[in-house]
Amino acid sequence: MTRQIKYFIWIWFIAALIATAILLPSPILAQNFSVAPAEVKIENLSPGDEAEFELTIYNKDNISHTFILTAYNPEKSQRRPGRAELPDDGWINFSPQEVEVAASSDAKVKVEVAIPSNQEWAGKIWEIWLRVAPKDKDFLAVNYYIRLLVSTSGEVRSVSDIGLFAGIIAVLLLLGCGVYYFRCKTKPK
């Protein structure tokens, strides 16, 4: 083949690609939304306790979109140094897990983090990502990831400890009332 024919074929190929991109509908749909905050830190959460915060999803498009929220454990190379994978993504609860956001508006989603009451979860530092993705995935879609950094305190709070404490207070109050009643009854008039 001569050099001129090669150039002609390349020019024809590039022109065909440009024409295709301009004339045919694009299979790529850019999602016009954002999420805030980009990172959430929960520090010194006692195992047995829970924490909650809000995510805001901003829909900047002129039509409404539905978004799905899930938890995602990133690979070790993607996590911050020294942070382990959250042992159970079931400790994260979204309310609601699927949200429709009207055109040019925003919606809030409540996120709860509940660490089970177990000594093995005390004194840990974890990282998990919260994924916000459009429900409609007919086209190439953008997913947003929010870093959730969780650290637990060294003490475990359990429901039984709270019940025991409440029981002791109730017994002391009853004893105090009994002593007062009998002192008043035996007092001469």
XYZ file of N, CA, C and O in Angstrom:
756
model
N 0.837 -1.175 0.000
C 0.000 0.000 0.000
C 0.879 1.234 0.000
O 1.896 1.276 0.657
N 0.413 2.193 -0.671
C 1.195 3.418 -0.715
C 0.898 4.263 0.511
O -0.094 4.076 1.209
N 1.774 5.188 0.753
C 1.658 6.055 1.908
C 0.387 6.906 1.831
O -0.287 7.138 2.836
N -0.001 7.365 0.662
C -1.193 8.208 0.499
C -2.465 7.420 0.831
O -3.382 7.969 1.431
N -2.504 6.169 0.465
C -3.697 5.355 0.759
C -3.813 5.140 2.266
O -4.912 5.197 2.825
N -2.707 4.902 2.963
C -2.734 4.737 4.415
C -3.271 5.997 5.085
O -4.109 5.933 5.985
N -2.794 7.163 4.671
C -3.289 8.413 5.235
C -4.772 8.599 4.949
O -5.539 9.043 5.800
N -5.200 8.242 3.780
C -6.606 8.364 3.398
C -7.477 7.463 4.275
O -8.534 7.886 4.748
N -7.018 6.243 4.523
C -7.787 5.311 5.365
C -7.871 5.866 6.793
O -8.945 5.844 7.409
N -6.769 6.373 7.328
C -6.783 6.934 8.679
C -7.691 8.159 8.773
O -8.437 8.309 9.742
N -7.649 9.018 7.804
C -8.512 10.202 7.788
C -9.967 9.781 7.710
O -10.827 10.323 8.407
N -10.268 8.807 6.877
C -11.633 8.297 6.740
C -12.102 7.694 8.063
O -13.216 7.930 8.507
N -11.256 6.926 8.728
C -11.586 6.288 9.996
C -11.874 7.334 11.078
O -12.863 7.252 11.793
N -11.038 8.346 11.205
C -11.226 9.408 12.202
C -12.491 10.204 11.913
O -13.260 10.520 12.824
N -12.736 10.512 10.651
C -13.957 11.242 10.275
C -15.197 10.422 10.610
O -16.205 10.965 11.085
N -15.146 9.109 10.390
C -16.289 8.246 10.711
C -16.546 8.212 12.211
O -17.694 8.257 12.658
N -15.489 8.159 13.007
C -15.652 8.178 14.462
C -16.262 9.488 14.943
O -17.154 9.500 15.798
N -15.782 10.597 14.413
C -16.319 11.907 14.811
C -17.787 12.017 14.402
O -18.620 12.476 15.182
N -18.126 11.590 13.211
C -19.515 11.647 12.748
C -20.410 10.771 13.613
O -21.535 11.154 13.955
N -19.924 9.594 13.985
C -20.705 8.697 14.841
C -20.947 9.330 16.201
O -22.053 9.279 16.735
N -19.938 9.936 16.765
C -20.073 10.566 18.070
C -21.046 11.736 18.040
O -21.762 11.981 19.010
N -21.086 12.459 16.916
C -21.954 13.631 16.818
C -23.378 13.245 16.458
O -24.338 13.748 17.046
N -23.557 12.350 15.518
C -24.880 12.050 14.980
C -25.665 11.017 15.770
O -26.891 11.096 15.830
N -25.013 10.050 16.366
C -25.728 9.008 17.090
C -25.847 9.370 18.561
O -24.964 10.024 19.121
N -26.918 8.920 19.222
C -27.033 9.199 20.656
C -25.919 8.485 21.423
O -25.558 7.367 21.104
N -25.414 9.149 22.390
C -24.300 8.606 23.162
C -24.803 7.579 24.166
O -25.802 7.804 24.837
N -24.110 6.442 24.318
C -24.515 5.463 25.320
C -24.040 5.836 26.718
O -24.231 5.102 27.654
N -23.401 6.976 26.872
C -22.895 7.400 28.173
C -23.782 8.515 28.705
O -23.993 9.518 28.050
N -24.299 8.306 29.897
C -25.124 9.306 30.560
C -24.384 9.764 31.805
O -24.179 8.994 32.728
N -23.957 10.984 31.802
C -23.251 11.506 32.974
C -24.268 11.831 34.052
O -25.244 12.526 33.801
N -24.050 11.313 35.235
C -24.954 11.581 36.343
C -24.593 12.930 36.943
O -23.433 13.190 37.241
N -25.586 13.745 37.129
C -25.369 15.082 37.631
C -25.849 15.150 39.081
O -26.874 15.740 39.384
N -25.104 14.494 39.981
C -25.452 14.513 41.394
C -24.174 14.527 42.227
O -23.088 14.253 41.739
N -24.344 14.872 43.490
C -23.221 14.848 44.422
C -23.739 14.432 45.789
O -24.949 14.405 46.029
N -22.796 14.115 46.687
C -23.144 13.650 48.024
C -22.252 14.364 49.033
O -21.075 14.578 48.786
N -22.819 14.717 50.172
C -22.041 15.347 51.247
C -22.440 14.701 52.571
O -23.596 14.326 52.742
N -21.538 14.565 53.481
C -20.111 14.848 53.425
C -19.356 13.740 52.695
O -19.895 12.650 52.472
N -18.114 14.005 52.357
C -17.293 13.022 51.651
C -16.637 12.039 52.617
O -16.238 10.953 52.214
N -16.552 12.417 53.881
C -15.935 11.549 54.893
C -16.626 11.771 56.222
O -16.968 12.906 56.569
N -16.831 10.690 56.964
C -17.446 10.765 58.289
C -16.553 10.011 59.260
O -16.130 8.888 58.981
N -16.255 10.649 60.405
C -15.462 10.008 61.461
C -16.343 9.797 62.681
O -16.996 10.734 63.145
N -16.340 8.583 63.177
C -17.015 8.260 64.436
C -15.922 7.716 65.348
O -15.358 6.658 65.075
N -15.620 8.450 66.409
C -14.518 8.074 67.284
C -15.014 7.651 68.655
O -15.992 8.193 69.168
N -14.324 6.672 69.230
C -14.578 6.180 70.588
C -16.011 5.703 70.799
O -16.601 5.948 71.850
N -16.554 5.023 69.825
C -17.890 4.428 69.953
C -17.755 3.164 70.786
O -16.967 2.273 70.457
N -18.475 3.099 71.883
C -18.410 1.914 72.743
C -19.155 0.766 72.093
O -20.278 0.955 71.613
N -18.561 -0.428 72.066
C -19.319 -1.581 71.576
C -20.593 -1.734 72.394
O -20.572 -1.661 73.616
N -21.703 -1.895 71.729
C -23.014 -1.917 72.374
C -23.780 -0.624 72.146
O -24.984 -0.568 72.341
N -23.068 0.422 71.740
C -23.706 1.712 71.450
C -23.918 1.860 69.949
O -23.430 1.059 69.158
N -24.617 2.911 69.580
C -24.781 3.229 68.164
C -24.607 4.727 67.959
O -24.762 5.518 68.882
N -24.249 5.074 66.736
C -24.104 6.481 66.352
C -24.899 6.679 65.070
O -25.105 5.738 64.306
N -25.329 7.905 64.846
C -26.040 8.191 63.596
C -25.624 9.552 63.050
O -25.183 10.420 63.785
N -25.757 9.661 61.732
C -25.451 10.898 61.036
C -26.283 10.922 59.769
O -26.973 9.956 59.450
N -26.232 12.053 59.052
C -27.005 12.204 57.814
C -26.088 12.399 56.614
O -25.069 13.069 56.712
N -26.502 11.797 55.507
C -25.897 12.061 54.206
C -26.899 12.887 53.415
O -28.104 12.666 53.517
N -26.414 13.810 52.614
C -27.284 14.600 51.744
C -26.926 14.291 50.302
O -25.759 14.377 49.919
N -27.940 13.919 49.522
C -27.764 13.645 48.096
C -28.358 14.818 47.335
O -29.534 15.148 47.519
N -27.538 15.454 46.503
C -27.966 16.601 45.713
C -28.177 16.153 44.265
O -27.243 15.691 43.623
N -29.398 16.302 43.770
C -29.701 15.999 42.371
C -29.685 17.313 41.603
O -30.562 18.152 41.766
N -28.693 17.477 40.740
C -28.543 18.719 39.983
C -29.152 18.614 38.592
O -29.030 19.537 37.795
N -29.813 17.491 38.320
C -30.399 17.247 37.006
C -31.802 17.855 36.943
O -32.394 18.195 37.970
N -32.357 17.960 35.722
C -33.701 18.530 35.571
C -34.789 17.460 35.590
O -35.936 17.749 35.286
N -34.434 16.225 35.949
C -35.411 15.150 36.158
C -35.078 14.450 37.472
O -33.956 14.527 37.954
N -36.058 13.776 38.054
C -35.809 13.088 39.320
C -35.037 11.796 39.073
O -35.105 11.209 37.990
N -34.279 11.390 40.082
C -33.504 10.151 40.020
C -33.675 9.396 41.332
O -33.848 10.001 42.390
N -33.589 8.077 41.241
C -33.630 7.227 42.420
C -32.216 6.713 42.678
O -31.535 6.274 41.760
N -31.812 6.758 43.940
C -30.470 6.343 44.334
C -30.565 5.212 45.350
O -31.474 5.183 46.178
N -29.587 4.312 45.291
C -29.513 3.178 46.203
C -28.257 3.348 47.047
O -27.184 3.664 46.523
N -28.385 3.103 48.351
C -27.253 3.224 49.266
C -26.878 1.838 49.788
O -27.751 1.079 50.218
N -25.590 1.532 49.746
C -25.075 0.262 50.237
C -23.732 0.497 50.912
O -23.085 1.519 50.700
N -23.315 -0.486 51.688
C -21.986 -0.453 52.306
C -21.039 -1.264 51.432
O -21.429 -2.251 50.806
N -19.782 -0.822 51.382
C -18.778 -1.462 50.532
C -17.458 -1.524 51.294
O -16.971 -0.501 51.764
N -16.900 -2.711 51.433
C -15.602 -2.868 52.084
C -14.504 -2.776 51.038
O -14.386 -3.657 50.185
N -13.706 -1.706 51.070
C -12.639 -1.547 50.075
C -11.476 -2.505 50.356
O -11.343 -3.027 51.469
N -10.652 -2.690 49.349
C -9.452 -3.505 49.513
C -8.490 -2.810 50.473
O -8.553 -1.600 50.662
N -7.583 -3.585 51.031
C -6.618 -3.046 52.000
C -5.818 -1.883 51.420
O -5.564 -0.899 52.105
N -5.447 -1.975 50.142
C -4.644 -0.914 49.514
C -5.412 0.395 49.376
O -4.811 1.457 49.231
N -6.744 0.350 49.438
C -7.560 1.554 49.288
C -7.918 2.184 50.633
O -8.352 3.332 50.678
N -7.763 1.426 51.721
C -8.088 1.946 53.049
C -6.940 2.806 53.575
O -5.809 2.693 53.140
N -7.264 3.647 54.539
C -6.248 4.445 55.208
C -5.288 3.519 55.956
O -5.706 2.469 56.447
N -4.026 3.911 56.073
C -3.055 3.062 56.779
C -3.495 2.786 58.216
O -3.947 3.682 58.929
N -3.366 1.532 58.632
C -3.703 1.134 59.995
C -5.166 0.821 60.224
O -5.549 0.412 61.312
N -6.001 0.994 59.215
C -7.437 0.733 59.377
C -7.771 -0.640 58.813
O -7.360 -0.997 57.722
N -8.559 -1.375 59.572
C -8.994 -2.710 59.154
C -10.358 -2.613 58.480
O -11.051 -1.602 58.565
N -10.736 -3.692 57.837
C -12.056 -3.801 57.209
C -13.107 -3.964 58.310
O -12.890 -4.705 59.273
N -14.226 -3.269 58.186
C -15.313 -3.426 59.148
C -15.787 -4.877 59.072
O -16.101 -5.364 57.979
N -15.828 -5.602 60.200
C -16.133 -7.035 60.157
C -17.495 -7.396 59.571
O -17.644 -8.457 58.986
N -18.478 -6.524 59.717
C -19.826 -6.869 59.254
C -20.507 -5.611 58.723
O -20.777 -4.685 59.484
N -20.806 -5.583 57.407
C -21.474 -4.398 56.860
C -22.931 -4.315 57.301
O -23.600 -3.324 57.067
N -23.428 -5.348 57.974
C -24.774 -5.311 58.556
C -24.868 -4.376 59.751
O -25.954 -4.085 60.237
N -23.726 -3.898 60.229
C -23.726 -2.929 61.331
C -24.098 -1.536 60.840
O -24.295 -0.626 61.630
N -24.200 -1.363 59.519
C -24.574 -0.087 58.907
C -26.018 -0.193 58.447
O -26.387 -1.139 57.747
N -26.832 0.783 58.809
C -28.239 0.784 58.416
C -28.586 2.138 57.784
O -28.324 3.182 58.381
N -29.166 2.101 56.578
C -29.584 3.318 55.876
C -31.098 3.466 56.012
O -31.836 2.498 55.850
N -31.539 4.700 56.259
C -32.973 4.934 56.373
C -33.346 6.184 55.580
O -33.116 7.291 56.057
N -33.885 6.022 54.366
C -34.176 4.792 53.628
C -32.940 4.309 52.851
O -31.989 5.075 52.652
N -33.000 3.057 52.395
C -31.889 2.512 51.619
C -32.003 2.885 50.143
O -31.020 2.862 49.417
N -33.198 3.223 49.713
C -33.441 3.674 48.343
C -34.225 4.973 48.441
O -35.249 5.037 49.117
N -33.733 6.019 47.764
C -34.369 7.325 47.897
C -34.516 7.965 46.522
O -33.605 7.915 45.704
N -35.697 8.541 46.290
C -35.922 9.287 45.057
C -35.711 10.768 45.359
O -36.281 11.302 46.312
N -34.879 11.401 44.547
C -34.578 12.820 44.737
C -35.161 13.578 43.551
O -34.845 13.285 42.395
N -36.025 14.526 43.852
C -36.683 15.306 42.807
C -35.657 16.141 42.038
O -34.531 16.363 42.495
N -36.060 16.610 40.880
C -35.188 17.431 40.034
C -34.738 18.677 40.784
O -35.525 19.304 41.509
N -33.487 19.019 40.632
C -32.889 20.221 41.224
C -33.186 20.364 42.712
O -33.547 21.440 43.188
N -33.037 19.275 43.450
C -33.261 19.333 44.894
C -32.327 18.349 45.594
O -31.445 17.776 44.962
N -32.549 18.186 46.894
C -31.712 17.262 47.655
C -32.571 16.435 48.594
O -33.733 16.774 48.836
N -31.997 15.354 49.099
C -32.684 14.487 50.055
C -31.682 14.046 51.107
O -30.493 13.878 50.822
N -32.175 13.869 52.316
C -31.327 13.436 53.424
C -31.599 11.963 53.712
O -32.727 11.506 53.652
N -30.520 11.254 54.028
C -30.606 9.843 54.392
C -29.940 9.674 55.744
O -28.813 10.138 55.950
N -30.637 9.040 56.685
C -30.080 8.797 58.015
C -29.267 7.502 57.968
O -29.728 6.486 57.441
N -28.060 7.544 58.510
C -27.187 6.374 58.561
C -26.917 6.060 60.028
O -26.516 6.938 60.793
N -27.165 4.808 60.422
C -26.901 4.364 61.788
C -25.776 3.341 61.768
O -25.752 2.455 60.919
N -24.867 3.480 62.712
C -23.771 2.532 62.884
C -23.943 1.938 64.276
O -23.922 2.674 65.267
N -24.128 0.623 64.351
C -24.326 -0.056 65.633
C -23.306 -1.178 65.764
O -23.310 -2.125 64.988
N -22.424 -1.042 66.737
C -21.404 -2.053 67.007
C -21.948 -2.987 68.091
O -22.394 -2.518 69.139
N -21.922 -4.304 67.859
C -22.434 -5.236 68.868
C -21.654 -5.144 70.181
O -20.471 -4.804 70.201
N -22.345 -5.485 71.254
C -21.745 -5.465 72.581
C -20.913 -6.728 72.768
O -21.414 -7.759 73.185
N -19.638 -6.616 72.438
C -18.746 -7.763 72.535
C -17.340 -7.231 72.774
O -16.895 -6.323 72.060
N -16.629 -7.806 73.717
C -15.296 -7.319 74.069
C -14.327 -7.373 72.898
O -13.423 -6.553 72.792
N -14.517 -8.310 71.963
C -13.581 -8.421 70.834
C -13.634 -7.203 69.905
O -12.720 -6.990 69.110
N -14.687 -6.376 69.978
C -14.806 -5.194 69.113
C -14.280 -3.929 69.795
O -14.304 -2.852 69.208
N -13.798 -4.039 71.023
C -13.283 -2.871 71.754
C -11.875 -2.524 71.273
O -11.068 -3.402 70.962
N -11.588 -1.218 71.200
C -10.255 -0.743 70.852
C -9.861 -0.996 69.402
O -8.685 -1.180 69.113
N -10.793 -0.972 68.484
C -10.524 -1.248 67.061
C -10.667 0.035 66.242
O -11.364 0.968 66.639
N -10.002 0.052 65.078
C -10.207 1.133 64.111
C -10.487 0.502 62.752
O -9.730 -0.342 62.278
N -11.596 0.912 62.155
C -12.077 0.323 60.910
C -12.343 1.398 59.868
O -12.494 2.580 60.180
N -12.476 0.922 58.639
C -12.905 1.784 57.534
C -13.853 0.985 56.646
O -13.604 -0.174 56.337
N -14.926 1.623 56.264
C -15.862 1.069 55.294
C -16.332 2.238 54.443
O -16.283 3.392 54.881
N -16.733 1.960 53.220
C -17.223 3.015 52.339
C -18.715 2.861 52.153
O -19.247 1.758 52.114
N -19.390 3.986 52.041
C -20.826 4.016 51.781
C -21.010 4.408 50.325
O -20.576 5.462 49.901
N -21.653 3.533 49.553
C -21.816 3.759 48.114
C -23.197 4.347 47.843
O -24.209 3.845 48.315
N -23.232 5.426 47.064
C -24.475 6.027 46.579
C -24.442 5.887 45.068
O -23.560 6.433 44.405
N -25.411 5.129 44.524
C -25.421 4.842 43.090
C -26.817 5.063 42.537
O -27.811 4.783 43.203
N -26.908 5.550 41.304
C -28.224 5.690 40.675
C -28.827 4.312 40.433
O -28.108 3.352 40.123
N -30.126 4.212 40.613
C -30.806 2.926 40.412
C -30.833 2.563 38.933
O -30.673 1.401 38.574
N -31.032 3.558 38.066
C -31.082 3.328 36.625
C -29.671 3.150 36.101
O -28.890 4.086 36.090
N -29.348 1.931 35.695
C -27.988 1.658 35.213
C -28.007 1.223 33.755
O -27.239 0.374 33.348
N -28.901 1.815 32.962
C -28.922 1.511 31.532
C -27.691 2.074 30.843
O -27.290 1.599 29.800
N -27.117 3.094 31.420
C -25.957 3.764 30.843
C -24.798 3.678 31.820
O -24.932 3.188 32.927
N -23.669 4.176 31.404
C -22.529 4.265 32.299
C -22.907 5.200 33.441
O -23.354 6.324 33.206
N -22.760 4.732 34.666
C -23.205 5.521 35.810
C -22.033 5.807 36.740
O -21.092 5.035 36.842
N -22.142 6.913 37.437
C -21.145 7.314 38.415
C -21.624 6.854 39.790
O -22.789 7.031 40.134
N -20.733 6.263 40.569
C -21.025 5.910 41.952
C -20.200 6.824 42.851
O -19.043 7.093 42.561
N -20.809 7.295 43.933
C -20.077 8.081 44.919
C -19.794 7.199 46.120
O -20.636 6.397 46.522
N -18.610 7.359 46.684
C -18.216 6.617 47.873
C -17.864 7.598 48.973
O -17.081 8.516 48.761
N -18.447 7.379 50.155
C -18.182 8.205 51.318
C -17.371 7.349 52.280
O -17.771 6.231 52.614
N -16.231 7.857 52.725
C -15.413 7.118 53.691
C -16.048 7.220 55.066
O -16.322 8.317 55.547
N -16.242 6.074 55.695
C -16.718 6.027 57.072
C -15.596 5.438 57.912
O -15.206 4.286 57.725
N -15.040 6.261 58.798
C -13.933 5.864 59.665
C -14.476 5.697 61.075
O -14.991 6.652 61.662
N -14.380 4.486 61.609
C -14.955 4.165 62.915
C -13.859 3.670 63.840
O -13.055 2.817 63.454
N -13.840 4.207 65.064
C -12.959 3.659 66.097
C -13.815 3.384 67.326
O -14.765 4.110 67.615
N -13.456 2.314 68.027
C -14.218 1.942 69.223
C -13.368 2.193 70.457
O -12.149 2.120 70.418
N -14.044 2.459 71.564
C -13.355 2.675 72.833
C -13.016 1.320 73.444
O -13.456 0.278 72.971
N -12.250 1.352 74.506
C -11.831 0.122 75.162
C -12.887 -0.485 76.060
O -12.754 -1.609 76.494
N -13.939 0.260 76.361
C -14.964 -0.279 77.259
C -16.189 -0.727 76.472
O -16.565 -0.128 75.475
N -16.776 -1.806 76.938
C -17.964 -2.367 76.296
C -19.171 -1.969 77.119
O -19.188 -2.134 78.336
N -20.152 -1.435 76.452
C -21.403 -1.097 77.123
C -22.430 -2.147 76.736
O -22.682 -2.368 75.567
N -22.989 -2.759 77.731
C -23.992 -3.778 77.431
C -25.308 -3.400 78.083
O -25.352 -2.685 79.080
N -26.356 -3.934 77.522
C -27.697 -3.644 78.031
C -27.841 -4.206 79.437
O -28.471 -3.614 80.293
N -27.230 -5.347 79.730
C -27.352 -5.939 81.057
C -26.715 -5.040 82.117
O -27.197 -4.966 83.239
N -25.612 -4.351 81.800
C -24.992 -3.424 82.749
C -25.933 -2.262 83.061
O -26.033 -1.848 84.209
N -26.589 -1.766 82.062
C -27.536 -0.663 82.274
C -28.705 -1.151 83.127
O -29.162 -0.457 84.037
N -29.192 -2.350 82.868
C -30.291 -2.926 83.657
C -29.884 -3.143 85.099
O -30.655 -2.889 86.035
N -28.666 -3.613 85.316
C -28.163 -3.829 86.662
C -28.074 -2.499 87.407
O -28.503 -2.400 88.570
N -27.549 -1.476 86.746
C -27.440 -0.154 87.354
C -28.823 0.387 87.719
O -29.027 0.907 88.820
N -29.786 0.258 86.817
C -31.154 0.731 87.086
C -31.774 -0.061 88.238
O -32.494 0.498 89.082
N -31.509 -1.352 88.291
C -32.041 -2.181 89.381
C -31.487 -1.765 90.729
O -32.222 -1.715 91.727
N -30.204 -1.480 90.802
C -29.588 -1.045 92.058
C -30.189 0.270 92.518
O -30.515 0.443 93.700
N -30.384 1.197 91.601
C -31.000 2.484 91.957
C -32.425 2.276 92.457
O -32.842 2.886 93.453
N -33.185 1.403 91.801
C -34.568 1.146 92.224
C -34.600 0.551 93.629
O -35.427 0.940 94.465
N -33.712 -0.389 93.933
C -33.670 -1.007 95.264
C -33.309 0.037 96.313
O -33.918 0.096 97.394
N -32.320 0.891 96.015
C -31.936 1.935 96.970
C -33.084 2.915 97.224
O -33.300 3.343 98.368
N -33.819 3.260 96.197
C -34.979 4.153 96.370
C -36.057 3.500 97.235
O -36.639 4.143 98.114
N -36.311 2.216 96.992
C -37.316 1.514 97.798
C -36.888 1.417 99.259
O -37.702 1.606 100.177
N -35.609 1.122 99.497
C -35.113 1.075 100.872
C -35.233 2.438 101.538
O -35.646 2.546 102.704
N -34.882 3.478 100.795
C -34.991 4.825 101.350
C -36.427 5.193 101.696
O -36.699 5.762 102.757
N -37.363 4.843 100.828
C -38.787 5.120 101.098
C -39.279 4.315 102.289
O -40.059 4.803 103.121
N -38.836 3.065 102.392
C -39.242 2.210 103.526
C -38.736 2.764 104.840
O -39.477 2.809 105.836
N -37.481 3.177 104.891
C -36.904 3.747 106.110
C -37.663 5.015 106.484
O -38.029 5.209 107.653
N -37.947 5.870 105.531
C -38.675 7.117 105.796
C -40.079 6.814 106.328
O -40.540 7.427 107.295
N -40.758 5.850 105.726
C -42.124 5.493 106.134
C -42.129 5.003 107.580
O -42.947 5.421 108.390
N -41.206 4.083 107.915
C -41.193 3.536 109.262
C -40.747 4.573 110.292
O -41.208 4.552 111.443
N -39.901 5.489 109.925
C -39.488 6.545 110.864
C -40.655 7.485 111.150
O -40.836 7.924 112.285
N -41.414 7.785 110.097
C -42.570 8.663 110.301
C -43.662 7.979 111.111
O -44.368 8.608 111.894
N -43.830 6.676 110.942
C -44.896 5.931 111.631
C -44.562 5.763 113.113
O -45.454 5.772 113.949
N -43.305 5.581 113.434
C -42.919 5.367 114.823
C -42.687 6.676 115.585
O -42.482 6.653 116.787
N -42.723 7.770 114.948
C -42.489 9.073 115.563
C -43.700 9.422 116.445
O -44.834 9.358 116.002
N -43.478 9.791 117.708
C -44.622 10.153 118.559
C -45.267 11.461 118.118
O -44.598 12.351 117.623
N -46.574 11.499 118.365
C -47.325 12.705 117.988
C -47.500 13.654 119.109
O -47.629 13.494 120.214
